[in-house]
C-alpha atoms as one frame of an Amber mdcrd trajectory, in Angstrom:
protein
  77.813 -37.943  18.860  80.593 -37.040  21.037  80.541 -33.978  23.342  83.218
 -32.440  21.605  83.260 -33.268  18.357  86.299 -32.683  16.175  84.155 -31.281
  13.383  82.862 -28.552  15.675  86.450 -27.673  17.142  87.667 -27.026  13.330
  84.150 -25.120  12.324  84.544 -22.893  15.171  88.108 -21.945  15.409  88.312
 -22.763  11.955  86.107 -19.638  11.680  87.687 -17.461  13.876  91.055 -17.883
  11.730  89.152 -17.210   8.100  87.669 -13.929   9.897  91.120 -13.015  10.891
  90.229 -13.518  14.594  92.906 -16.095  15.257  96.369 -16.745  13.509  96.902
 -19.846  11.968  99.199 -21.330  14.447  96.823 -20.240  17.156  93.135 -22.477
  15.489  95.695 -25.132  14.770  96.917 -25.524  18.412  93.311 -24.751  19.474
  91.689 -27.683  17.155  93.975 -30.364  17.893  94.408 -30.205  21.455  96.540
 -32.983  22.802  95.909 -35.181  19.813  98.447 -35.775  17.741  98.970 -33.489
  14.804  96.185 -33.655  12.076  96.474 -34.663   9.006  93.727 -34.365   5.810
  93.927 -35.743   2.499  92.066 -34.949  -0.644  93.407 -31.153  -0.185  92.936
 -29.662  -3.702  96.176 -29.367  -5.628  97.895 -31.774  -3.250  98.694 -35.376
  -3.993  98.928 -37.082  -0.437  98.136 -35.852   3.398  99.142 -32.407   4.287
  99.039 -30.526   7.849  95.802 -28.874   9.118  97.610 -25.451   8.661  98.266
 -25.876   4.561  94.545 -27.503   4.197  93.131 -24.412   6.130  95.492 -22.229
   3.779  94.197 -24.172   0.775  90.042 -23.479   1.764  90.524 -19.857   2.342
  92.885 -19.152  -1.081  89.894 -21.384  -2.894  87.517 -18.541  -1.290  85.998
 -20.637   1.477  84.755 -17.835   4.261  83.410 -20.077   6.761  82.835 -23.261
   7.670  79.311 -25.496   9.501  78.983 -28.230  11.323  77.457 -31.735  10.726
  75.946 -34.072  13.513  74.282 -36.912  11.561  72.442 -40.007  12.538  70.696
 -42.586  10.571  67.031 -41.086   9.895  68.132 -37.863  10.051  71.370 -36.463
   8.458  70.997 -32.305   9.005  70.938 -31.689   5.503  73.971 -33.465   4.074
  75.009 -32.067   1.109  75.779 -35.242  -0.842  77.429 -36.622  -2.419  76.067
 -40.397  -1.237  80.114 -41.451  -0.551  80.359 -38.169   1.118  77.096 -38.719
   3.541  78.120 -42.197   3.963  81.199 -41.520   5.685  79.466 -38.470   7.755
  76.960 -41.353   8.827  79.384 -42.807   9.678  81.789 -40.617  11.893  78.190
 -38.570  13.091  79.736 -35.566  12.332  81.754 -33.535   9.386  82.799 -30.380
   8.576  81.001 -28.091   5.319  82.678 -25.218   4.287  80.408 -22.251   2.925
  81.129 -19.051   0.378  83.460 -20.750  -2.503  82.156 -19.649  -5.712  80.520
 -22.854  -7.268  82.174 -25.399  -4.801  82.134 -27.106  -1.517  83.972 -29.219
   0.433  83.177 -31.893   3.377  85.678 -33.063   5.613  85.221 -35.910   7.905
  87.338 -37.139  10.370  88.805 -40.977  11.478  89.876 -40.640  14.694  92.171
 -43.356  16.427  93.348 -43.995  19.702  96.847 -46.387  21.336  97.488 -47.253
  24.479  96.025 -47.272  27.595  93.391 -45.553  29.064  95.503 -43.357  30.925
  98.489 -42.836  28.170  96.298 -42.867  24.982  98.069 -41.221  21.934  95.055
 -39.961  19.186  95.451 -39.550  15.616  92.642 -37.879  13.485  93.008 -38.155
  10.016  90.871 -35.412   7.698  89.495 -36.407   4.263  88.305 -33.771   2.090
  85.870 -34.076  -0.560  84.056 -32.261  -3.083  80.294 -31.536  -2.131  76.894
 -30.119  -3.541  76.985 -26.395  -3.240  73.678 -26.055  -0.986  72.471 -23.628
   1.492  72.593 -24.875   5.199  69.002 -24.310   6.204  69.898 -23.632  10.127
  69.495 -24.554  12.730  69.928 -20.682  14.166  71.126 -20.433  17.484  68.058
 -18.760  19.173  65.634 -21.403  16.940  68.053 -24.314  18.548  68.067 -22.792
  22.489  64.819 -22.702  22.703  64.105 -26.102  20.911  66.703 -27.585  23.443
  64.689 -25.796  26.379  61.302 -26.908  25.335  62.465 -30.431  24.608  64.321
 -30.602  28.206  61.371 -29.381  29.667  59.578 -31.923  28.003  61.821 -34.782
  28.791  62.492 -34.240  32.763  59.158 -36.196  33.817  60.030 -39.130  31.843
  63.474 -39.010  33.202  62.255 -38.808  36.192  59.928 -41.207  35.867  62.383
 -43.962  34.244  64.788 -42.962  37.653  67.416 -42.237  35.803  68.285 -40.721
  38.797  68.668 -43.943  40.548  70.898 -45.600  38.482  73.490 -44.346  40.405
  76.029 -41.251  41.494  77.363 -40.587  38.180  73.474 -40.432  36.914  72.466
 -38.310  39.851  75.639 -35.609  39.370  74.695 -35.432  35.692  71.162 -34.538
  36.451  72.252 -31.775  39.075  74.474 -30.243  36.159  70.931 -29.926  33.692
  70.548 -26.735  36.068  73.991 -25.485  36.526  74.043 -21.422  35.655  78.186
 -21.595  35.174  79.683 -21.737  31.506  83.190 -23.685  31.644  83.361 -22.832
  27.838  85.946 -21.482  25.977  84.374 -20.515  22.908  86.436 -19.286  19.211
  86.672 -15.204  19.228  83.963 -13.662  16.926  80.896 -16.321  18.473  78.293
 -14.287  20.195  78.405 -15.439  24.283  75.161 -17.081  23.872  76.542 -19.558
  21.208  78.736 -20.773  24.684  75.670 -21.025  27.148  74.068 -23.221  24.574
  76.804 -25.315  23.752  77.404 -25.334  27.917  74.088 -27.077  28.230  74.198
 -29.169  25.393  77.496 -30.633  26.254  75.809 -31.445  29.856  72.676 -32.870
  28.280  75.011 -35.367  26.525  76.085 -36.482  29.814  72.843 -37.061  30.589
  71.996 -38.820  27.582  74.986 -41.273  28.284  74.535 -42.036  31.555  71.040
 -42.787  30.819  71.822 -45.001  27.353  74.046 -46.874  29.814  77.175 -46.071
  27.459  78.745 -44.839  30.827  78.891 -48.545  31.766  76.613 -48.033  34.485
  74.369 -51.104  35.163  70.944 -50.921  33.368  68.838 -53.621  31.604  67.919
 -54.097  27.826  64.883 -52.919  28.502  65.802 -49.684  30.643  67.937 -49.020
  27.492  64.941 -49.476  25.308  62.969 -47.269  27.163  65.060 -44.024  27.618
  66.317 -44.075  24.503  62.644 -43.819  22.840  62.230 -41.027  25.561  65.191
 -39.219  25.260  65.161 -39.586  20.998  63.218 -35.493  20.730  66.194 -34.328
  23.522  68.874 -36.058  21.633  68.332 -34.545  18.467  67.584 -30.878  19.939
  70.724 -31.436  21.457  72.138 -31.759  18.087  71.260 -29.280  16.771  72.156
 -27.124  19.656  75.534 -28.112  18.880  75.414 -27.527  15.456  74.299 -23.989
  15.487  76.431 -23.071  18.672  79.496 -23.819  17.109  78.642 -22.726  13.180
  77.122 -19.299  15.341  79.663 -17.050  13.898  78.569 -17.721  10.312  74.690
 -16.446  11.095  74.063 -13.243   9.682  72.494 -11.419  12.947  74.223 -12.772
  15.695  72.655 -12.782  18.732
């Protein structure tokens, strides 16, 4: 999972364009960011890879209204839709689009993202594929189910963070442990989310941190067997954190938003 997945940049602003929020040209800008220009194939009616504007054109003409997000992992795929070629590649990426409110049909789209050059001149291409998917009800989470799952399992998880000393595996560890219980919200999130949906994607997004740092995927120094043990602590966090994600960005789709 990456803190800011692709998938939940087009569900939210993605949403805030089919609600009329946002022009076109506005989610586009707002979803691609300094990549390079999207592209998605398998657009219905369209026989090779068109722009992210036409494909977002192309949902809401089909009567596509909204649009959730997808954070797999092995053992537990959110409710994927199906079908299996579909999930596979979700697996795969950890994270897909699902668009909600066609008549009869769905669609999936799942990114490939690619980076050139250096670390500090990196150009990224994302390519889109679109499929057709099993016309199912997302079952959640909701955003005030998923904050206080991500509280209680934070909560949970501190003493075993504190007693695996995260904390001491060095300054980058100790900063991202100070910013568990930082008030702020540096989030900018899609017009027509409810402000809570960007408290509880702030903290997720900084529990992330934590989870890298700790996982050692920061490239900090720790053993095999450090490894081994925080990830078996941190697995209940991780996957609240997940799902914090998933309903914070899909929050504009819930029915009483909070």
């Amino acid at each position: 999972m990456h803190a800011e997945p692709r998938s939940g940049l087009l569900v939210a602003w993605g949403n805030a364009l089919l609600a009329g929020h946002v022009p076109p040209d506005d989610a586009v800008t707002e979803i691609v960011g300094t990549d390079e220009p999207h592209r998605v194939t398998g657009v219905p009616g369209e026989s090779g890879a068109v722009g992210l504007s036409l494909a977002l054109g192309r949902l809401r003409a089909s009567g596509v209204r909204g649009l959730r997000l997808a954070l797999p992992v092995a053992g537990d795929p959110l409710a994927l839709p199906g079908p299996p070629t579909f999930n596979d590649l979700a697996l795969d990426a950890g994270e897909a689009a699902i668009t909600v409110g066609a008549p009869g049909v769905a669609y999936g789209l799942v990114p490939s993202v690619t980076r050139h050059g250096t670390a500090d001149d990196a150009t990224v291409r994302v390519a889109w594929t679109m499929f057709e998917v099993a016309d199912r009800p997302a079952p959640g989470p909701f955003l005030a189910e998923a904050e206080r799952e991500l509280a209680e399992a934070m909560r949970d998880t501190i003493e075993d963070l504190t007693r695996l000393d995260v904390a001491g595996s060095g300054p980058a560890a100790q900063r991202a442990l100070a910013g568990l219980y930082r008030k702020d919200s540096d989030t900018r999130i899609a017009p027509g989310h409810p402000g809570r949906a960007g408290r509880v994607l702030d903290q997720a997004r900084r529990i992330h941190t934590v989870i890298r740092v700790a996982s050692g995927e920061d490239g900090g120094a720790v053993s095999a067997a450090e490894i081994s043990a925080r990830l078996l602590a941190l697995a209940p966090l991780e996957r609240a954190c997940r799902r914090a994600m998933v309903a914070a960005y899909s929050a504009a789709l819930e029915p009483d938003r909070a």
